[in-house]
Amino acid sequence: MKIFSALFAGMVLSSVAATVLAADNPLSVHVLNIQNGQPSPGVDVELERHTDTGWELLATATTDDAGRVSALYPAGEAFLPGTYRVTFETGEWFEANDTATFFPNVPVPFVVEEADQHYHIPLLLSPYGYSTYRGN
């Protein structure tokens, strides 16, 4: 019983920690494989901001076991209105999972108008199609 209680407490604390981390960060992403309904761990993700001189790389991360990056925006930097792009390196992920795909990567540009809000970019992924939307 003590082991179960310790495991349960650990799960709750890690969930709370992830929620707190996400609350402090204005941007998160989530990748779900709609072919099997499972999360997609190990997808490399890049965040860029569009500037007068082109795209500026702000951060890179890799999705966790739940297919999430809960804090993609660089810590300590002001979240500014503007045009951003999240690029999911899906080709590398499919290759690592021995699956052919039509999409080597999925760039998702989006506009931040209100920098005091949280932006969540989910990617629903299959080898020959994808969908995304503004989540919460």
mmCIF file of N, CA and C in Angstrom:
data_model
loop_
_atom_site.group_PDB
_atom_site.id
_atom_site.type_symbol
_atom_site.label_atom_id
_atom_site.label_comp_id
_atom_site.label_asym_id
_atom_site.label_seq_id
_atom_site.Cartn_x
_atom_site.Cartn_y
_atom_site.Cartn_z
ATOM 1 N N MET A 1 0.818 -1.192 0.000
ATOM 2 C CA MET A 1 0.000 0.000 0.000
ATOM 3 C C MET A 1 0.866 1.262 0.000
ATOM 4 N N LYS A 2 1.996 1.217 0.735
ATOM 5 C CA LYS A 2 2.884 2.383 0.779
ATOM 6 C C LYS A 2 3.474 2.668 -0.585
ATOM 7 N N ILE A 3 3.793 1.607 -1.340
ATOM 8 C CA ILE A 3 4.350 1.796 -2.690
ATOM 9 C C ILE A 3 3.313 2.457 -3.584
ATOM 10 N N PHE A 4 2.055 1.974 -3.514
ATOM 11 C CA PHE A 4 0.992 2.566 -4.320
ATOM 12 C C PHE A 4 0.808 4.037 -3.963
ATOM 13 N N SER A 5 0.796 4.350 -2.664
ATOM 14 C CA SER A 5 0.626 5.737 -2.215
ATOM 15 C C SER A 5 1.766 6.614 -2.715
ATOM 16 N N ALA A 6 2.990 6.096 -2.650
ATOM 17 C CA ALA A 6 4.142 6.854 -3.124
ATOM 18 C C ALA A 6 4.068 7.080 -4.627
ATOM 19 N N LEU A 7 3.686 6.049 -5.387
ATOM 20 C CA LEU A 7 3.552 6.199 -6.839
ATOM 21 C C LEU A 7 2.465 7.205 -7.188
ATOM 22 N N PHE A 8 1.333 7.100 -6.504
ATOM 23 C CA PHE A 8 0.229 8.024 -6.762
ATOM 24 C C PHE A 8 0.645 9.461 -6.445
ATOM 25 N N ALA A 9 1.302 9.657 -5.315
ATOM 26 C CA ALA A 9 1.764 10.996 -4.932
ATOM 27 C C ALA A 9 2.747 11.536 -5.961
ATOM 28 N N GLY A 10 3.634 10.680 -6.464
ATOM 29 C CA GLY A 10 4.588 11.102 -7.488
ATOM 30 C C GLY A 10 3.897 11.526 -8.771
ATOM 31 N N MET A 11 2.865 10.763 -9.170
ATOM 32 C CA MET A 11 2.124 11.125 -10.383
ATOM 33 C C MET A 11 1.418 12.459 -10.203
ATOM 34 N N VAL A 12 0.795 12.661 -9.049
ATOM 35 C CA VAL A 12 0.088 13.912 -8.796
ATOM 36 C C VAL A 12 1.065 15.078 -8.790
ATOM 37 N N LEU A 13 2.195 14.919 -8.104
ATOM 38 C CA LEU A 13 3.176 15.999 -8.047
ATOM 39 C C LEU A 13 3.752 16.321 -9.414
ATOM 40 N N SER A 14 4.030 15.309 -10.235
ATOM 41 C CA SER A 14 4.571 15.589 -11.567
ATOM 42 C C SER A 14 3.529 16.270 -12.434
ATOM 43 N N SER A 15 2.262 15.900 -12.284
ATOM 44 C CA SER A 15 1.193 16.553 -13.031
ATOM 45 C C SER A 15 1.048 18.009 -12.606
ATOM 46 N N VAL A 16 1.097 18.244 -11.296
ATOM 47 C CA VAL A 16 1.013 19.610 -10.784
ATOM 48 C C VAL A 16 2.208 20.427 -11.261
ATOM 49 N N ALA A 17 3.407 19.838 -11.220
ATOM 50 C CA ALA A 17 4.601 20.545 -11.672
ATOM 51 C C ALA A 17 4.487 20.912 -13.149
ATOM 52 N N ALA A 18 3.992 19.991 -13.977
ATOM 53 C CA ALA A 18 3.832 20.282 -15.403
ATOM 54 C C ALA A 18 2.810 21.386 -15.618
ATOM 55 N N THR A 19 1.720 21.378 -14.830
ATOM 56 C CA THR A 19 0.697 22.409 -14.951
ATOM 57 C C THR A 19 1.252 23.772 -14.546
ATOM 58 N N VAL A 20 2.010 23.825 -13.456
ATOM 59 C CA VAL A 20 2.608 25.075 -13.012
ATOM 60 C C VAL A 20 3.594 25.581 -14.050
ATOM 61 N N LEU A 21 4.437 24.689 -14.585
ATOM 62 C CA LEU A 21 5.401 25.079 -15.597
ATOM 63 C C LEU A 21 4.686 25.634 -16.819
ATOM 64 N N ALA A 22 3.629 24.964 -17.268
ATOM 65 C CA ALA A 22 2.879 25.428 -18.437
ATOM 66 C C ALA A 22 2.210 26.771 -18.154
ATOM 67 N N ALA A 23 1.745 26.975 -16.915
ATOM 68 C CA ALA A 23 1.088 28.233 -16.569
ATOM 69 C C ALA A 23 2.072 29.393 -16.624
ATOM 70 N N ASP A 24 3.321 29.134 -16.315
ATOM 71 C CA ASP A 24 4.340 30.179 -16.332
ATOM 72 C C ASP A 24 4.881 30.444 -17.731
ATOM 73 N N ASN A 25 4.654 29.551 -18.662
ATOM 74 C CA ASN A 25 5.193 29.686 -20.009
ATOM 75 C C ASN A 25 4.037 29.936 -20.972
ATOM 76 N N PRO A 26 4.184 30.879 -21.898
ATOM 77 C CA PRO A 26 3.065 31.243 -22.768
ATOM 78 C C PRO A 26 2.805 30.302 -23.945
ATOM 79 N N LEU A 27 3.674 29.282 -24.136
ATOM 80 C CA LEU A 27 3.526 28.453 -25.334
ATOM 81 C C LEU A 27 3.789 26.984 -25.025
ATOM 82 N N SER A 28 2.867 26.144 -25.478
ATOM 83 C CA SER A 28 3.039 24.699 -25.355
ATOM 84 C C SER A 28 2.594 24.036 -26.653
ATOM 85 N N VAL A 29 3.084 22.799 -26.865
ATOM 86 C CA VAL A 29 2.698 22.013 -28.040
ATOM 87 C C VAL A 29 2.401 20.587 -27.602
ATOM 88 N N HIS A 30 1.671 19.879 -28.456
ATOM 89 C CA HIS A 30 1.296 18.494 -28.184
ATOM 90 C C HIS A 30 1.175 17.784 -29.527
ATOM 91 N N VAL A 31 1.782 16.599 -29.654
ATOM 92 C CA VAL A 31 1.709 15.830 -30.886
ATOM 93 C C VAL A 31 1.040 14.500 -30.589
ATOM 94 N N LEU A 32 -0.061 14.231 -31.308
ATOM 95 C CA LEU A 32 -0.774 12.965 -31.188
ATOM 96 C C LEU A 32 -0.764 12.251 -32.523
ATOM 97 N N ASN A 33 -0.443 10.968 -32.497
ATOM 98 C CA ASN A 33 -0.463 10.135 -33.691
ATOM 99 C C ASN A 33 -1.900 9.637 -33.867
ATOM 100 N N ILE A 34 -2.616 10.185 -34.837
ATOM 101 C CA ILE A 34 -4.015 9.793 -35.004
ATOM 102 C C ILE A 34 -4.165 8.450 -35.706
ATOM 103 N N GLN A 35 -3.055 7.891 -36.171
ATOM 104 C CA GLN A 35 -3.105 6.557 -36.764
ATOM 105 C C GLN A 35 -3.358 5.497 -35.685
ATOM 106 N N ASN A 36 -2.797 5.740 -34.484
ATOM 107 C CA ASN A 36 -2.998 4.763 -33.408
ATOM 108 C C ASN A 36 -3.568 5.389 -32.136
ATOM 109 N N GLY A 37 -3.836 6.685 -32.153
ATOM 110 C CA GLY A 37 -4.427 7.350 -31.003
ATOM 111 C C GLY A 37 -3.478 7.561 -29.837
ATOM 112 N N GLN A 38 -2.184 7.447 -30.076
ATOM 113 C CA GLN A 38 -1.197 7.559 -29.014
ATOM 114 C C GLN A 38 -0.396 8.853 -29.143
ATOM 115 N N PRO A 39 0.182 9.322 -28.025
ATOM 116 C CA PRO A 39 1.066 10.478 -28.101
ATOM 117 C C PRO A 39 2.307 10.152 -28.917
ATOM 118 N N SER A 40 2.994 11.180 -29.361
ATOM 119 C CA SER A 40 4.199 11.020 -30.180
ATOM 120 C C SER A 40 5.412 11.564 -29.431
ATOM 121 N N PRO A 41 6.027 10.733 -28.593
ATOM 122 C CA PRO A 41 7.234 11.190 -27.894
ATOM 123 C C PRO A 41 8.429 11.227 -28.839
ATOM 124 N N GLY A 42 9.360 12.132 -28.581
ATOM 125 C CA GLY A 42 10.592 12.185 -29.359
ATOM 126 C C GLY A 42 10.523 13.004 -30.629
ATOM 127 N N VAL A 43 9.491 13.822 -30.804
ATOM 128 C CA VAL A 43 9.419 14.703 -31.976
ATOM 129 C C VAL A 43 10.192 15.976 -31.657
ATOM 130 N N ASP A 44 11.176 16.306 -32.486
ATOM 131 C CA ASP A 44 11.921 17.555 -32.318
ATOM 132 C C ASP A 44 11.060 18.717 -32.804
ATOM 133 N N VAL A 45 11.110 19.811 -32.049
ATOM 134 C CA VAL A 45 10.273 20.983 -32.314
ATOM 135 C C VAL A 45 11.147 22.229 -32.276
ATOM 136 N N GLU A 46 10.938 23.130 -33.219
ATOM 137 C CA GLU A 46 11.640 24.418 -33.249
ATOM 138 C C GLU A 46 10.615 25.535 -33.142
ATOM 139 N N LEU A 47 10.978 26.597 -32.426
ATOM 140 C CA LEU A 47 10.162 27.805 -32.349
ATOM 141 C C LEU A 47 10.952 28.953 -32.948
ATOM 142 N N GLU A 48 10.310 29.687 -33.860
ATOM 143 C CA GLU A 48 10.931 30.852 -34.487
ATOM 144 C C GLU A 48 9.976 32.044 -34.422
ATOM 145 N N ARG A 49 10.553 33.239 -34.455
ATOM 146 C CA ARG A 49 9.769 34.473 -34.533
ATOM 147 C C ARG A 49 10.166 35.187 -35.814
ATOM 148 N N HIS A 50 9.181 35.730 -36.524
ATOM 149 C CA HIS A 50 9.472 36.468 -37.740
ATOM 150 C C HIS A 50 9.898 37.886 -37.388
ATOM 151 N N THR A 51 11.031 38.308 -37.955
ATOM 152 C CA THR A 51 11.560 39.655 -37.735
ATOM 153 C C THR A 51 11.701 40.349 -39.084
ATOM 154 N N ASP A 52 12.180 41.566 -39.073
ATOM 155 C CA ASP A 52 12.396 42.319 -40.318
ATOM 156 C C ASP A 52 13.412 41.640 -41.228
ATOM 157 N N THR A 53 14.290 40.820 -40.656
ATOM 158 C CA THR A 53 15.336 40.171 -41.452
ATOM 159 C C THR A 53 15.054 38.686 -41.723
ATOM 160 N N GLY A 54 13.892 38.201 -41.320
ATOM 161 C CA GLY A 54 13.548 36.792 -41.558
ATOM 162 C C GLY A 54 13.183 36.085 -40.266
ATOM 163 N N TRP A 55 13.319 34.764 -40.279
ATOM 164 C CA TRP A 55 12.952 33.954 -39.118
ATOM 165 C C TRP A 55 14.127 33.834 -38.153
ATOM 166 N N GLU A 56 13.854 34.102 -36.880
ATOM 167 C CA GLU A 56 14.858 34.025 -35.816
ATOM 168 C C GLU A 56 14.526 32.827 -34.921
ATOM 169 N N LEU A 57 15.479 31.904 -34.776
ATOM 170 C CA LEU A 57 15.280 30.733 -33.922
ATOM 171 C C LEU A 57 15.273 31.159 -32.458
ATOM 172 N N LEU A 58 14.208 30.788 -31.742
ATOM 173 C CA LEU A 58 14.091 31.129 -30.329
ATOM 174 C C LEU A 58 14.354 29.947 -29.413
ATOM 175 N N ALA A 59 13.898 28.751 -29.826
ATOM 176 C CA ALA A 59 14.016 27.598 -28.931
ATOM 177 C C ALA A 59 13.868 26.304 -29.715
ATOM 178 N N THR A 60 14.428 25.250 -29.150
ATOM 179 C CA THR A 60 14.217 23.894 -29.655
ATOM 180 C C THR A 60 13.880 23.012 -28.459
ATOM 181 N N ALA A 61 13.120 21.970 -28.716
ATOM 182 C CA ALA A 61 12.744 21.032 -27.655
ATOM 183 C C ALA A 61 12.345 19.720 -28.314
ATOM 184 N N THR A 62 12.117 18.709 -27.489
ATOM 185 C CA THR A 62 11.672 17.399 -27.951
ATOM 186 C C THR A 62 10.466 16.990 -27.117
ATOM 187 N N THR A 63 9.442 16.466 -27.771
ATOM 188 C CA THR A 63 8.244 16.070 -27.031
ATOM 189 C C THR A 63 8.562 14.969 -26.026
ATOM 190 N N ASP A 64 7.897 15.039 -24.882
ATOM 191 C CA ASP A 64 8.107 14.069 -23.810
ATOM 192 C C ASP A 64 7.279 12.797 -24.053
ATOM 193 N N ASP A 65 7.233 11.908 -23.080
ATOM 194 C CA ASP A 65 6.508 10.641 -23.235
ATOM 195 C C ASP A 65 5.030 10.836 -23.522
ATOM 196 N N ALA A 66 4.466 11.972 -23.119
ATOM 197 C CA ALA A 66 3.063 12.278 -23.383
ATOM 198 C C ALA A 66 2.888 13.040 -24.694
ATOM 199 N N GLY A 67 3.982 13.200 -25.474
ATOM 200 C CA GLY A 67 3.921 13.920 -26.739
ATOM 201 C C GLY A 67 3.856 15.427 -26.569
ATOM 202 N N ARG A 68 4.261 15.923 -25.411
ATOM 203 C CA ARG A 68 4.114 17.343 -25.094
ATOM 204 C C ARG A 68 5.454 18.053 -24.877
ATOM 205 N N VAL A 69 5.423 19.340 -25.169
ATOM 206 C CA VAL A 69 6.425 20.279 -24.684
ATOM 207 C C VAL A 69 5.591 21.333 -23.965
ATOM 208 N N SER A 70 5.647 21.338 -22.646
ATOM 209 C CA SER A 70 4.766 22.214 -21.877
ATOM 210 C C SER A 70 5.283 23.632 -21.750
ATOM 211 N N ALA A 71 6.553 23.858 -22.031
ATOM 212 C CA ALA A 71 7.139 25.194 -21.907
ATOM 213 C C ALA A 71 8.118 25.410 -23.053
ATOM 214 N N LEU A 72 7.598 25.814 -24.214
ATOM 215 C CA LEU A 72 8.447 25.968 -25.398
ATOM 216 C C LEU A 72 9.081 27.351 -25.499
ATOM 217 N N TYR A 73 8.423 28.373 -24.984
ATOM 218 C CA TYR A 73 8.967 29.724 -25.109
ATOM 219 C C TYR A 73 10.157 29.888 -24.162
ATOM 220 N N PRO A 74 11.225 30.564 -24.601
ATOM 221 C CA PRO A 74 12.414 30.707 -23.755
ATOM 222 C C PRO A 74 12.111 31.413 -22.423
ATOM 223 N N ALA A 75 12.521 30.795 -21.340
ATOM 224 C CA ALA A 75 12.320 31.369 -20.006
ATOM 225 C C ALA A 75 13.072 32.692 -19.891
ATOM 226 N N GLY A 76 12.443 33.640 -19.241
ATOM 227 C CA GLY A 76 13.096 34.920 -18.997
ATOM 228 C C GLY A 76 12.994 35.917 -20.132
ATOM 229 N N GLU A 77 12.437 35.509 -21.277
ATOM 230 C CA GLU A 77 12.281 36.432 -22.406
ATOM 231 C C GLU A 77 10.842 36.916 -22.480
ATOM 232 N N ALA A 78 10.672 38.188 -22.824
ATOM 233 C CA ALA A 78 9.329 38.752 -22.960
ATOM 234 C C ALA A 78 8.620 38.116 -24.148
ATOM 235 N N PHE A 79 7.373 37.748 -23.938
ATOM 236 C CA PHE A 79 6.533 37.199 -25.002
ATOM 237 C C PHE A 79 5.864 38.373 -25.697
ATOM 238 N N LEU A 80 6.245 38.599 -26.938
ATOM 239 C CA LEU A 80 5.807 39.776 -27.674
ATOM 240 C C LEU A 80 4.778 39.420 -28.736
ATOM 241 N N PRO A 81 3.851 40.329 -29.024
ATOM 242 C CA PRO A 81 2.973 40.111 -30.166
ATOM 243 C C PRO A 81 3.807 39.989 -31.441
ATOM 244 N N GLY A 82 3.312 39.218 -32.386
ATOM 245 C CA GLY A 82 4.017 39.058 -33.647
ATOM 246 C C GLY A 82 3.681 37.730 -34.293
ATOM 247 N N THR A 83 4.421 37.409 -35.342
ATOM 248 C CA THR A 83 4.225 36.159 -36.078
ATOM 249 C C THR A 83 5.306 35.171 -35.660
ATOM 250 N N TYR A 84 4.868 33.985 -35.304
ATOM 251 C CA TYR A 84 5.759 32.916 -34.852
ATOM 252 C C TYR A 84 5.543 31.692 -35.734
ATOM 253 N N ARG A 85 6.479 30.759 -35.632
ATOM 254 C CA ARG A 85 6.343 29.491 -36.363
ATOM 255 C C ARG A 85 6.904 28.368 -35.494
ATOM 256 N N VAL A 86 6.088 27.337 -35.329
ATOM 257 C CA VAL A 86 6.538 26.099 -34.695
ATOM 258 C C VAL A 86 6.713 25.091 -35.827
ATOM 259 N N THR A 87 7.886 24.446 -35.883
ATOM 260 C CA THR A 87 8.121 23.421 -36.902
ATOM 261 C C THR A 87 8.346 22.091 -36.201
ATOM 262 N N PHE A 88 7.523 21.120 -36.558
ATOM 263 C CA PHE A 88 7.619 19.768 -36.017
ATOM 264 C C PHE A 88 8.416 18.922 -37.009
ATOM 265 N N GLU A 89 9.497 18.312 -36.575
ATOM 266 C CA GLU A 89 10.352 17.487 -37.445
ATOM 267 C C GLU A 89 9.775 16.075 -37.528
ATOM 268 N N THR A 90 8.701 15.959 -38.280
ATOM 269 C CA THR A 90 7.945 14.713 -38.352
ATOM 270 C C THR A 90 8.662 13.631 -39.154
ATOM 271 N N GLY A 91 9.410 14.007 -40.164
ATOM 272 C CA GLY A 91 10.105 13.012 -40.985
ATOM 273 C C GLY A 91 11.087 12.192 -40.177
ATOM 274 N N GLU A 92 11.865 12.862 -39.339
ATOM 275 C CA GLU A 92 12.820 12.164 -38.474
ATOM 276 C C GLU A 92 12.098 11.241 -37.503
ATOM 277 N N TRP A 93 10.951 11.706 -36.963
ATOM 278 C CA TRP A 93 10.188 10.899 -36.011
ATOM 279 C C TRP A 93 9.619 9.655 -36.697
ATOM 280 N N PHE A 94 9.032 9.835 -37.881
ATOM 281 C CA PHE A 94 8.490 8.674 -38.597
ATOM 282 C C PHE A 94 9.601 7.697 -38.967
ATOM 283 N N GLU A 95 10.743 8.209 -39.415
ATOM 284 C CA GLU A 95 11.866 7.339 -39.763
ATOM 285 C C GLU A 95 12.310 6.522 -38.545
ATOM 286 N N ALA A 96 12.400 7.171 -37.392
ATOM 287 C CA ALA A 96 12.791 6.477 -36.163
ATOM 288 C C ALA A 96 11.773 5.416 -35.759
ATOM 289 N N ASN A 97 10.534 5.576 -36.241
ATOM 290 C CA ASN A 97 9.473 4.625 -35.943
ATOM 291 C C ASN A 97 9.170 3.708 -37.131
ATOM 292 N N ASP A 98 10.127 3.609 -38.060
ATOM 293 C CA ASP A 98 10.022 2.720 -39.224
ATOM 294 C C ASP A 98 8.719 2.896 -39.996
ATOM 295 N N THR A 99 8.364 4.165 -40.250
ATOM 296 C CA THR A 99 7.135 4.474 -40.969
ATOM 297 C C THR A 99 7.442 5.496 -42.062
ATOM 298 N N ALA A 100 7.006 5.211 -43.270
ATOM 299 C CA ALA A 100 7.161 6.176 -44.368
ATOM 300 C C ALA A 100 6.169 7.318 -44.167
ATOM 301 N N THR A 101 6.543 8.508 -44.621
ATOM 302 C CA THR A 101 5.657 9.665 -44.508
ATOM 303 C C THR A 101 5.831 10.582 -45.710
ATOM 304 N N PHE A 102 4.824 11.341 -45.977
ATOM 305 C CA PHE A 102 4.839 12.315 -47.057
ATOM 306 C C PHE A 102 5.405 13.660 -46.590
ATOM 307 N N PHE A 103 5.352 13.914 -45.261
ATOM 308 C CA PHE A 103 5.720 15.215 -44.709
ATOM 309 C C PHE A 103 7.022 15.125 -43.907
ATOM 310 N N PRO A 104 8.118 15.684 -44.421
ATOM 311 C CA PRO A 104 9.378 15.652 -43.672
ATOM 312 C C PRO A 104 9.349 16.567 -42.445
ATOM 313 N N ASN A 105 8.511 17.601 -42.504
ATOM 314 C CA ASN A 105 8.297 18.457 -41.339
ATOM 315 C C ASN A 105 6.959 19.162 -41.504
ATOM 316 N N VAL A 106 6.469 19.685 -40.396
ATOM 317 C CA VAL A 106 5.195 20.398 -40.421
ATOM 318 C C VAL A 106 5.416 21.776 -39.795
ATOM 319 N N PRO A 107 5.518 22.822 -40.634
ATOM 320 C CA PRO A 107 5.638 24.181 -40.100
ATOM 321 C C PRO A 107 4.245 24.744 -39.813
ATOM 322 N N VAL A 108 4.092 25.329 -38.633
ATOM 323 C CA VAL A 108 2.806 25.905 -38.247
ATOM 324 C C VAL A 108 3.033 27.367 -37.853
ATOM 325 N N PRO A 109 2.813 28.294 -38.795
ATOM 326 C CA PRO A 109 2.917 29.712 -38.445
ATOM 327 C C PRO A 109 1.645 30.156 -37.714
ATOM 328 N N PHE A 110 1.807 31.097 -36.776
ATOM 329 C CA PHE A 110 0.645 31.614 -36.047
ATOM 330 C C PHE A 110 0.942 33.038 -35.587
ATOM 331 N N VAL A 111 -0.115 33.773 -35.322
ATOM 332 C CA VAL A 111 0.001 35.176 -34.929
ATOM 333 C C VAL A 111 -0.378 35.318 -33.461
ATOM 334 N N VAL A 112 0.490 35.965 -32.706
ATOM 335 C CA VAL A 112 0.209 36.301 -31.311
ATOM 336 C C VAL A 112 -0.245 37.746 -31.286
ATOM 337 N N GLU A 113 -1.489 37.962 -30.904
ATOM 338 C CA GLU A 113 -2.014 39.321 -30.793
ATOM 339 C C GLU A 113 -2.030 39.784 -29.340
ATOM 340 N N GLU A 114 -2.313 38.845 -28.433
ATOM 341 C CA GLU A 114 -2.399 39.184 -27.011
ATOM 342 C C GLU A 114 -1.365 38.360 -26.254
ATOM 343 N N ALA A 115 -0.258 38.989 -25.928
ATOM 344 C CA ALA A 115 0.869 38.286 -25.330
ATOM 345 C C ALA A 115 0.625 37.870 -23.888
ATOM 346 N N ASP A 116 -0.486 38.270 -23.299
ATOM 347 C CA ASP A 116 -0.796 37.863 -21.934
ATOM 348 C C ASP A 116 -1.595 36.559 -21.894
ATOM 349 N N GLN A 117 -1.868 35.970 -23.041
ATOM 350 C CA GLN A 117 -2.602 34.715 -23.112
ATOM 351 C C GLN A 117 -1.648 33.547 -23.321
ATOM 352 N N HIS A 118 -2.158 32.332 -23.029
ATOM 353 C CA HIS A 118 -1.386 31.114 -23.305
ATOM 354 C C HIS A 118 -1.772 30.617 -24.700
ATOM 355 N N TYR A 119 -0.783 30.187 -25.460
ATOM 356 C CA TYR A 119 -1.005 29.641 -26.795
ATOM 357 C C TYR A 119 -0.576 28.180 -26.783
ATOM 358 N N HIS A 120 -1.472 27.312 -27.239
ATOM 359 C CA HIS A 120 -1.195 25.875 -27.296
ATOM 360 C C HIS A 120 -1.387 25.431 -28.737
ATOM 361 N N ILE A 121 -0.371 24.757 -29.299
ATOM 362 C CA ILE A 121 -0.408 24.319 -30.695
ATOM 363 C C ILE A 121 -0.379 22.793 -30.719
ATOM 364 N N PRO A 122 -1.545 22.154 -30.840
ATOM 365 C CA PRO A 122 -1.573 20.691 -30.969
ATOM 366 C C PRO A 122 -1.387 20.295 -32.436
ATOM 367 N N LEU A 123 -0.743 19.165 -32.645
ATOM 368 C CA LEU A 123 -0.581 18.608 -33.985
ATOM 369 C C LEU A 123 -1.153 17.194 -33.966
ATOM 370 N N LEU A 124 -2.164 16.960 -34.790
ATOM 371 C CA LEU A 124 -2.731 15.625 -34.975
ATOM 372 C C LEU A 124 -2.074 15.075 -36.225
ATOM 373 N N LEU A 125 -1.342 13.976 -36.069
ATOM 374 C CA LEU A 125 -0.402 13.538 -37.095
ATOM 375 C C LEU A 125 -0.681 12.114 -37.563
ATOM 376 N N SER A 126 -0.570 11.912 -38.873
ATOM 377 C CA SER A 126 -0.538 10.574 -39.461
ATOM 378 C C SER A 126 0.498 10.620 -40.587
ATOM 379 N N PRO A 127 0.894 9.484 -41.144
ATOM 380 C CA PRO A 127 1.952 9.502 -42.162
ATOM 381 C C PRO A 127 1.641 10.347 -43.396
ATOM 382 N N TYR A 128 0.351 10.494 -43.732
ATOM 383 C CA TYR A 128 0.009 11.202 -44.967
ATOM 384 C C TYR A 128 -0.982 12.345 -44.758
ATOM 385 N N GLY A 129 -1.056 12.825 -43.538
ATOM 386 C CA GLY A 129 -1.934 13.954 -43.263
ATOM 387 C C GLY A 129 -1.697 14.481 -41.865
ATOM 388 N N TYR A 130 -2.151 15.704 -41.643
ATOM 389 C CA TYR A 130 -2.056 16.296 -40.317
ATOM 390 C C TYR A 130 -3.099 17.392 -40.185
ATOM 391 N N SER A 131 -3.363 17.761 -38.949
ATOM 392 C CA SER A 131 -4.269 18.847 -38.640
ATOM 393 C C SER A 131 -3.755 19.555 -37.402
ATOM 394 N N THR A 132 -4.040 20.835 -37.305
ATOM 395 C CA THR A 132 -3.642 21.605 -36.133
ATOM 396 C C THR A 132 -4.694 22.655 -35.870
ATOM 397 N N TYR A 133 -4.662 23.223 -34.679
ATOM 398 C CA TYR A 133 -5.617 24.246 -34.288
ATOM 399 C C TYR A 133 -5.045 24.979 -33.073
ATOM 400 N N ARG A 134 -5.675 26.061 -32.692
ATOM 401 C CA ARG A 134 -5.260 26.738 -31.455
ATOM 402 C C ARG A 134 -5.993 26.074 -30.297
ATOM 403 N N GLY A 135 -5.228 25.421 -29.470
ATOM 404 C CA GLY A 135 -5.792 24.761 -28.300
ATOM 405 C C GLY A 135 -5.721 25.677 -27.096
ATOM 406 N N ASN A 136 -6.012 25.104 -25.939
ATOM 407 C CA ASN A 136 -5.921 25.883 -24.701
ATOM 408 C C ASN A 136 -5.222 25.087 -23.624
#
